[in-house]
Rosetta silent file (secondary structure, phi, psi, omega in degrees, C-alpha in Angstrom):
SEQUENCE: MAAAVAASVLQGTFGRLVSAYSRSVLRTSRPGTAPPWSAPRRLSSQHTSSLRGCVPKTSLGSPPWPDIVLPDPVEETRHHAEVVGQVNELIAAGRYGRLFAVVHFAGHQWKVTAEDLILIENELDVACGERIRLEKVLLVGADDFTLLGKPLLGKELVRVEATVIEKTESWPKINMKFQKRKNYQRKRSKLEKAPLAALPAALGVVRVLRWPRRDQGRTSEPPEGGEGSL
SCORE:     score description
SCORE:     0.000 S_00000001
   1 L     0.000  -14.644  144.862    6.819   16.017  -88.931 S_00000001
   2 H   -57.697  -41.199 -171.198    6.043   12.976  -86.978 S_00000001
   3 H   -77.707  -31.493 -172.461    6.207   14.707  -83.667 S_00000001
   4 H   -62.589  -50.464  167.328    3.773   17.427  -85.319 S_00000001
   5 H   -68.279  -12.850  165.470    1.467   14.819  -86.212 S_00000001
   6 H   -66.976  -32.210 -174.138    1.569   12.965  -82.793 S_00000001
   7 H   -91.445  -46.869 -163.755    0.860   16.223  -80.991 S_00000001
   8 H   -70.261  -19.480  158.178   -1.983   16.949  -82.986 S_00000001
   9 H   -44.076  -50.720 -161.073   -3.362   12.983  -82.474 S_00000001
  10 H   -67.591  -49.560 -170.543   -2.913   13.381  -78.632 S_00000001
  11 H   -53.726  -40.608 -178.702   -4.673   16.979  -78.669 S_00000001
  12 H   -52.273  -56.527 -157.175   -7.812   15.481  -80.772 S_00000001
  13 H   -66.348  -36.463  154.246   -7.870   12.674  -78.404 S_00000001
  14 H   -45.899  -41.444  169.172   -7.704   15.159  -75.153 S_00000001
  15 H   -64.730  -40.016  174.385  -10.213   17.087  -76.654 S_00000001
  16 H   -76.193  -20.986  154.356  -12.647   14.429  -76.977 S_00000001
  17 H   -42.764  -41.571 -161.299  -12.061   13.290  -73.507 S_00000001
  18 H   -86.802  -30.329 -177.453  -12.802   16.399  -72.195 S_00000001
  19 H   -88.958  -11.066 -178.460  -15.988   17.042  -74.117 S_00000001
  20 H   -67.488  -41.580 -164.722  -17.348   13.292  -73.547 S_00000001
  21 H   -80.980  -20.536  179.799  -16.926   14.126  -69.605 S_00000001
  22 H   -78.633  -48.530 -178.863  -18.620   17.328  -69.797 S_00000001
  23 H   -40.673  -53.225  166.408  -21.675   16.123  -71.776 S_00000001
  24 H   -37.484  -70.961 -178.022  -21.835   13.403  -68.832 S_00000001
  25 H   -58.405  -36.224 -179.115  -21.932   15.862  -66.080 S_00000001
  26 H   -83.698  -20.579  166.251  -24.576   18.099  -67.779 S_00000001
  27 H   -74.519  -23.872 -177.348  -26.547   15.025  -68.488 S_00000001
  28 H   -87.788  -52.132  172.952  -26.383   14.024  -64.854 S_00000001
  29 L   -52.977   53.600  173.207  -26.998   17.688  -63.185 S_00000001
  30 L   -87.850  166.462 -179.358  -30.730   17.482  -63.800 S_00000001
  31 L   -54.836  128.262  178.320  -33.357   19.443  -61.601 S_00000001
  32 L    89.788    2.132 -177.466  -33.755   17.340  -58.467 S_00000001
  33 L  -141.124  145.626 -157.004  -30.501   15.430  -58.488 S_00000001
  34 L   -92.721  172.909  175.497  -27.359   16.114  -56.836 S_00000001
  35 L   -70.845  140.657  169.574  -24.023   16.632  -58.374 S_00000001
  36 L   -44.209  -26.676 -165.638  -21.293   13.904  -58.216 S_00000001
  37 L   -86.908   -7.699  177.459  -19.010   15.600  -56.348 S_00000001
  38 H   -70.271  -28.319 -149.364  -21.644   15.991  -53.357 S_00000001
  39 H   -63.032  -74.684  173.511  -21.316   12.150  -52.949 S_00000001
  40 H   -29.161  -61.986 -164.492  -17.807   11.933  -51.256 S_00000001
  41 H   -71.437  -22.797  165.871  -18.733   14.817  -48.926 S_00000001
  42 H   -71.469  -21.715  174.388  -22.191   13.082  -47.912 S_00000001
  43 H   -82.774  -22.201 -171.702  -20.304    9.897  -47.201 S_00000001
  44 H   -87.562  -42.134 -177.430  -17.700   11.815  -45.286 S_00000001
  45 H   -80.212  -12.614 -178.024  -20.379   13.480  -42.904 S_00000001
  46 H   -80.181  -34.684 -171.406  -22.386   10.013  -42.536 S_00000001
  47 H   -67.397  -42.862 -176.064  -18.797    8.617  -41.280 S_00000001
  48 H   -60.476  -54.136 -172.581  -17.993   11.851  -38.952 S_00000001
  49 H   -66.256  -18.822 -175.229  -21.506   11.394  -37.365 S_00000001
  50 H   -84.248  -30.066 -165.242  -20.988    7.427  -36.934 S_00000001
  51 H  -101.522  -12.536 -176.778  -17.696    7.952  -35.189 S_00000001
  52 L   -64.073  -55.538  175.920  -19.006   10.557  -32.672 S_00000001
  53 L   -78.000   16.766  175.807  -20.607    7.584  -30.258 S_00000001
  54 L  -109.752   48.803 -179.228  -17.322    5.513  -30.935 S_00000001
  55 L   -90.722  137.326 -172.999  -14.978    7.652  -28.568 S_00000001
  56 L   -51.228  160.062  140.612  -11.979    5.558  -27.172 S_00000001
  57 L   -71.300  115.573  176.329  -11.920    5.359  -23.406 S_00000001
  58 L  -137.161  165.865 -177.103   -8.891    7.055  -22.066 S_00000001
  59 L   -48.072  -30.299 -174.160   -7.549    8.032  -18.392 S_00000001
  60 L   -62.822  -43.898  163.806   -8.529   11.459  -19.596 S_00000001
  61 L   -91.606  -23.590  156.442  -12.149   10.628  -19.772 S_00000001
  62 L  -152.987  153.753  176.755  -12.699    8.047  -17.454 S_00000001
  63 L   -69.806  138.698 -169.657  -10.248    6.192  -15.333 S_00000001
  64 L   -74.937  -33.580  164.334   -9.296    2.473  -16.356 S_00000001
  65 L   -71.606 -178.903  178.016  -10.210    1.095  -13.135 S_00000001
  66 L   -99.980  178.187 -162.535  -13.340    0.606  -11.671 S_00000001
  67 L   -82.311  150.871 -170.106  -15.305    2.908   -9.400 S_00000001
  68 L   -84.520  125.120 -179.903  -14.358    2.534   -5.725 S_00000001
  69 L  -108.190  111.816 -174.081  -17.651    1.793   -3.856 S_00000001
  70 L   -65.755  154.767  157.936  -17.087    2.968    0.003 S_00000001
  71 L   -76.188  153.540 -176.192  -18.552    0.852    2.775 S_00000001
  72 L   -61.765  130.558  170.032  -21.864    1.168    4.510 S_00000001
  73 H   -80.351  -34.291 -177.581  -20.745    3.137    8.252 S_00000001
  74 H   -64.040  -43.006 -175.444  -23.372    1.289    9.711 S_00000001
  75 H   -81.946  -16.647  157.559  -22.438   -2.196    8.605 S_00000001
  76 H   -53.434  -68.393 -145.815  -18.590   -1.374    9.507 S_00000001
  77 H   -64.649  -45.602 -179.862  -19.695   -0.394   12.772 S_00000001
  78 H   -59.227  -49.660  177.003  -21.879   -3.799   13.466 S_00000001
  79 H   -49.343  -52.066 -174.872  -19.037   -5.717   11.819 S_00000001
  80 H   -57.730  -49.809 -156.824  -16.250   -4.016   14.528 S_00000001
  81 H   -66.153  -56.896 -154.266  -18.760   -4.897   17.381 S_00000001
  82 H   -52.791  -77.323 -151.508  -18.753   -8.725   16.181 S_00000001
  83 H   -63.856  -39.065 -178.375  -15.140   -9.296   15.652 S_00000001
  84 H   -44.451  -63.616  177.106  -14.399   -7.203   19.290 S_00000001
  85 H   -37.599  -48.396 -175.999  -17.026   -9.559   20.946 S_00000001
  86 H   -71.667  -34.342 -177.620  -15.226  -12.954   19.344 S_00000001
  87 H   -91.472    2.212  155.508  -11.820  -11.655   20.331 S_00000001
  88 H   -74.387  -31.959  176.421  -12.832  -10.886   24.006 S_00000001
  89 H   -86.831  -13.482  169.591  -14.279  -14.119   24.325 S_00000001
  90 H   -70.263  -64.312 -145.907  -11.215  -15.839   22.874 S_00000001
  91 H   -87.070  -22.282  161.596   -9.297  -14.138   25.315 S_00000001
  92 L   -59.375  -19.475 -168.950  -11.750  -14.682   28.610 S_00000001
  93 L   -86.768  -28.155 -178.046  -11.637  -18.378   27.612 S_00000001
  94 L    73.064   39.090  171.026   -7.775  -18.248   27.411 S_00000001
  95 L  -115.749   79.045  160.118   -7.835  -20.003   23.659 S_00000001
  96 L  -115.257   -7.105 -172.575   -5.342  -17.821   21.975 S_00000001
  97 L    76.392 -150.097  175.320   -2.703  -20.312   21.937 S_00000001
  98 L   -91.250  108.047  173.920    1.064  -19.225   21.906 S_00000001
  99 L   -82.794  137.905  172.021    1.572  -15.335   21.755 S_00000001
 100 E  -123.294  165.553 -178.509    4.149  -13.619   20.016 S_00000001
 101 E  -156.568  154.241 -176.604    4.673   -9.702   20.106 S_00000001
 102 E  -117.628   97.075 -171.319    6.915   -7.220   18.271 S_00000001
 103 E  -117.105  161.838 -159.481    8.532   -4.538   20.467 S_00000001
 104 E  -125.358  111.545 -170.127   10.732   -1.672   20.116 S_00000001
 105 E  -155.050  145.564 -178.116   13.530   -1.778   22.766 S_00000001
 106 L    46.500   25.863  164.109   17.140   -0.758   22.982 S_00000001
 107 L    95.564    0.589  171.827   16.718    0.950   19.630 S_00000001
 108 E  -129.246  159.680  179.336   15.478   -1.990   17.716 S_00000001
 109 E   -99.547  128.762  166.797   12.107   -3.793   16.874 S_00000001
 110 E  -109.133  144.272  171.754   12.225   -7.512   18.186 S_00000001
 111 E   -92.798  117.372  176.493    9.746  -10.463   17.246 S_00000001
 112 E  -139.539  162.451  165.562    9.530  -12.457   20.626 S_00000001
 113 E  -146.375 -171.494 -170.080    7.607  -14.894   22.308 S_00000001
 114 L   -57.619  118.322  175.921    7.881  -16.793   25.669 S_00000001
 115 L    87.267   10.542  174.526   11.228  -17.837   26.657 S_00000001
 116 E   -78.166 -173.327 -170.350   13.309  -16.257   24.089 S_00000001
 117 E  -137.808  104.814 -179.173   16.613  -14.922   24.398 S_00000001
 118 L  -100.406  154.587  157.603   17.915  -11.337   22.834 S_00000001
 119 L   -92.620  164.698  162.764   21.486   -9.952   23.152 S_00000001
 120 L  -157.546  145.426 -155.675   21.773   -6.113   23.288 S_00000001
 121 L  -111.607   11.980 -179.660   24.791   -4.097   23.386 S_00000001
 122 L   -84.341  132.722  177.686   23.167   -1.033   25.291 S_00000001
 123 L   -75.954  114.855 -169.047   24.431   -0.317   28.440 S_00000001
 124 L  -111.695  132.845  176.440   21.110   -0.605   30.997 S_00000001
 125 L   -71.805   49.172 -165.078   21.202    0.446   34.541 S_00000001
 126 L  -129.014  160.761 -178.045   19.655   -3.008   35.864 S_00000001
 127 L  -122.280  145.618 -165.988   20.791   -5.666   37.953 S_00000001
 128 L   -61.614  137.583 -176.665   21.155   -9.509   36.738 S_00000001
 129 L    90.517  -10.696 -169.275   17.454  -11.134   37.981 S_00000001
 130 L   -91.025  163.199 -149.571   15.606   -7.731   37.922 S_00000001
 131 E  -127.781  102.097 -169.244   12.607   -7.863   36.048 S_00000001
 132 E  -113.076  159.673  178.997   11.672   -5.307   33.532 S_00000001
 133 E  -118.839  137.611 -165.160    8.584   -4.241   31.336 S_00000001
 134 L   -79.881   98.819  165.044    8.771   -3.645   27.738 S_00000001
 135 L   -62.552  -38.886  172.701    6.101   -0.657   26.885 S_00000001
 136 L   -59.951   73.216  177.548    6.863   -0.170   23.440 S_00000001
 137 E  -107.217  120.826 -177.157    4.543   -2.770   21.845 S_00000001
 138 E   -83.416  -36.611 -174.805    3.982   -2.542   18.275 S_00000001
 139 E  -158.896  140.019  167.925    2.011   -5.816   17.629 S_00000001
 140 E  -141.419  141.428 -126.917    0.671   -8.770   19.192 S_00000001
 141 E  -148.216  148.864 -168.185   -0.172  -12.086   17.223 S_00000001
 142 L  -158.846 -172.691 -170.818   -2.305  -15.265   18.467 S_00000001
 143 L   -79.295  -48.353 -165.468   -3.951  -18.335   16.663 S_00000001
 144 L  -104.932  -20.811 -165.211   -7.020  -16.450   15.615 S_00000001
 145 L  -156.969  156.449 -178.652   -6.372  -12.725   15.976 S_00000001
 146 E  -154.234  133.968 -173.850   -3.652  -10.156   15.863 S_00000001
 147 E  -109.067  121.620  157.133   -3.697   -6.533   17.431 S_00000001
 148 E   -81.266  129.996 -175.762   -2.032   -3.780   15.536 S_00000001
 149 L   -97.434  128.963 -178.455   -0.828   -0.548   17.186 S_00000001
 150 L  -105.236   60.116   22.395   -1.261    2.784   15.574 S_00000001
 151 L  -106.236  -15.718 -168.925    1.736    2.886   15.911 S_00000001
 152 L  -118.054  156.855  176.419    1.805    1.497   19.510 S_00000001
 153 L   -93.933  155.321 -172.179   -0.738   -0.675   21.790 S_00000001
 154 L   -69.600  172.349  174.294   -1.820    0.736   24.781 S_00000001
 155 L   -73.100  -31.747 -178.363   -0.331   -0.390   28.321 S_00000001
 156 L   -82.193   -5.518 -176.306   -3.676   -1.461   29.385 S_00000001
 157 L   -90.877  -48.178 -169.895   -4.283   -3.860   26.427 S_00000001
 158 E  -147.530  158.906 -156.253   -0.898   -6.049   26.701 S_00000001
 159 E  -137.794   97.310  156.560    1.620   -6.780   29.281 S_00000001
 160 E  -100.491  140.348  166.635    5.420   -7.669   28.097 S_00000001
 161 E  -141.257  152.953  179.450    8.150   -8.268   30.670 S_00000001
 162 E  -135.680  172.647  178.287   11.625   -9.619   30.573 S_00000001
 163 E  -141.979  123.184 -170.589   14.289  -10.697   33.005 S_00000001
 164 E   -80.805   86.929  167.269   17.551   -9.700   32.835 S_00000001
 165 E   -50.771  -41.247  166.524   19.987  -13.028   33.118 S_00000001
 166 E  -152.647  152.857  178.016   23.380  -11.737   32.481 S_00000001
 167 E  -110.442  119.891  161.824   25.634   -8.714   32.612 S_00000001
 168 E  -132.854  172.525  174.025   28.940   -9.602   30.774 S_00000001
 169 E   -88.584  147.241  179.651   31.700   -7.762   29.072 S_00000001
 170 L   -79.963  161.169  140.802   31.627   -7.619   25.122 S_00000001
 171 L   -11.652  137.194  156.624   34.814   -8.625   23.015 S_00000001
 172 L   -72.568  132.006  166.097   37.157   -6.069   22.888 S_00000001
 173 E  -105.135  130.111 -153.639   37.164   -3.576   20.234 S_00000001
 174 E  -113.027  137.744  177.192   40.161   -2.350   18.871 S_00000001
 175 E   -95.598  130.892 -177.681   40.705    0.949   17.288 S_00000001
 176 E  -124.286  129.352  170.688   44.034    0.952   15.174 S_00000001
 177 E  -124.281  131.305  175.168   45.516    3.962   13.314 S_00000001
 178 E  -152.156  150.302 -175.521   48.860    3.532   11.533 S_00000001
 179 E  -137.649  122.003  178.961   50.474    5.675    8.971 S_00000001
 180 L   -80.446  161.941  171.894   53.574    4.041    7.001 S_00000001
 181 L    63.872    9.243  177.493   56.960    5.274    6.730 S_00000001
 182 L  -109.242  -15.074  174.629   55.802    8.196    9.606 S_00000001
 183 L    80.765   42.725 -162.807   56.788    6.220   12.485 S_00000001
 184 E  -144.737  120.008  169.905   53.110    6.766   13.980 S_00000001
 185 E  -138.399  147.664  172.979   50.911    3.837   15.122 S_00000001
 186 E  -158.456  153.921 -174.183   48.024    4.040   18.121 S_00000001
 187 E  -153.214  125.482 -177.975   46.099    1.241   19.175 S_00000001
 188 E  -147.492  137.479 -171.513   43.226    1.496   21.678 S_00000001
 189 E  -128.247  158.154 -169.129   40.985   -1.092   22.686 S_00000001
 190 E  -129.753  149.966 -176.891   37.318   -0.632   24.312 S_00000001
 191 L  -117.242  141.026 -172.641   35.019   -3.138   26.474 S_00000001
 192 L  -138.652  132.985  163.740   31.547   -2.461   26.203 S_00000001
 193 E   -83.146  129.300 -174.533   28.815   -4.323   28.767 S_00000001
 194 E  -113.884  110.186  170.128   26.391   -6.108   27.005 S_00000001
 195 E   -73.796  124.442  156.831   23.211   -7.462   29.357 S_00000001
 196 E  -106.523  115.991 -166.997   21.486  -10.508   27.959 S_00000001
 197 E   -83.393  141.589  160.457   17.796  -10.423   28.670 S_00000001
 198 E   -99.500  126.179  174.553   15.217  -13.130   28.309 S_00000001
 199 E   -98.671   89.003   19.136   12.529  -11.938   26.035 S_00000001
 200 E  -127.548  145.471  171.398    9.743  -11.917   27.387 S_00000001
 201 E   -75.549  -22.135  161.148    9.429  -13.830   30.702 S_00000001
 202 E  -134.701  142.063  169.743    5.830  -13.069   30.674 S_00000001
 203 E  -150.295  112.696 -176.950    3.526  -12.309   27.784 S_00000001
 204 E  -146.533  157.824 -179.526   -0.392  -12.003   28.141 S_00000001
 205 E  -100.075  118.606  166.552   -3.083   -9.995   26.759 S_00000001
 206 L   -48.902  -56.454 -175.124   -4.844   -8.002   29.294 S_00000001
 207 L  -171.505  111.026 -171.298   -7.817   -6.566   27.771 S_00000001
 208 L  -118.531  125.464  168.295   -8.284   -6.195   24.150 S_00000001
 209 L    59.575   15.829  168.961  -11.131   -3.752   22.546 S_00000001
 210 L   -87.254  146.280  179.790  -13.284   -3.495   25.609 S_00000001
 211 L   -78.756  162.337 -174.592  -15.897   -0.957   25.966 S_00000001
 212 L   -82.614  167.423 -168.799  -15.998    0.891   29.225 S_00000001
 213 L   -82.223 -179.364 -167.716  -18.480    0.021   31.843 S_00000001
 214 H   -84.962  -33.677 -176.913  -21.621    1.756   32.760 S_00000001
 215 H   -54.311    2.421  166.250  -19.914    2.598   36.357 S_00000001
 216 H  -117.287   13.256  171.276  -17.708    5.052   34.418 S_00000001
 217 L   101.875    2.090  162.663  -20.293    6.840   32.956 S_00000001
 218 L  -135.679  158.702 -151.299  -20.779    5.242   29.586 S_00000001
 219 L   -76.560 -171.241 -176.125  -22.576    2.269   28.459 S_00000001
 220 L   -97.766   -1.528 -175.701  -20.974   -1.071   27.663 S_00000001
 221 L  -103.095  162.372  166.102  -22.206   -1.053   24.159 S_00000001
 222 L   -54.819  154.036 -178.478  -20.393    0.624   21.343 S_00000001
 223 L   -95.753  147.159 -168.833  -21.876    4.256   20.477 S_00000001
 224 L   -58.456  120.074 -177.582  -23.642    4.833   17.228 S_00000001
 225 L    77.408    6.161  178.285  -21.405    5.088   14.416 S_00000001
 226 L   -97.524 -177.834  174.050  -18.155    5.070   16.979 S_00000001
 227 L  -153.981  140.241 -179.104  -15.601    2.624   17.156 S_00000001
 228 L   -49.442  131.578  176.652  -13.629    0.941   19.974 S_00000001
 229 L   -96.762  134.393 -178.938  -10.284    2.260   20.812 S_00000001
 230 L   -67.010    0.000    0.000   -7.079    0.109   20.685 S_00000001
């Protein structure tokens, strides 16, 4: 009995709530007014239109790094000519200090300067006191400038020479083969000649970035938009 009374009370309360909500909806839905359920749609459309102008920057739309500005070719040519002139003036006056070079010799690269000593293990067909020229020069450095090859510097730009001061035999290299409980043992020793060279006995920059003379068929000034050859 109590359950039936409670069910009737709930049905009456729910009916009153539904009728009150329907009356409020009919009261607000007058001519010229928008229904209440259109407000969320209007707000969502305004929110979407405002977000269209706030697109995040990604790597797909625009790269994160700044735009690369290429140098002006005319300005680069003028700056190149100025650097060439300054380097040639230092070389002509002999104000380049102590030179050093990176050379490729006997399968290795060596950083050398005047009166340096290096030891190589390759066998060279040269005699003691003989002077040789190292033609594979990768780099020459001074106090105020550095010359880099691409990959080598020209033979007319720099000259590196060395003098062989000693040719001796190296320590014996022993090759030992042994097998236990097999009565097998072999021993071999090998001697190699190792010339010791003074690198370089003479190191000097002959000419750097100098333009051809007029008697060679070209002007002494760099051409428009061109560069000097290393």
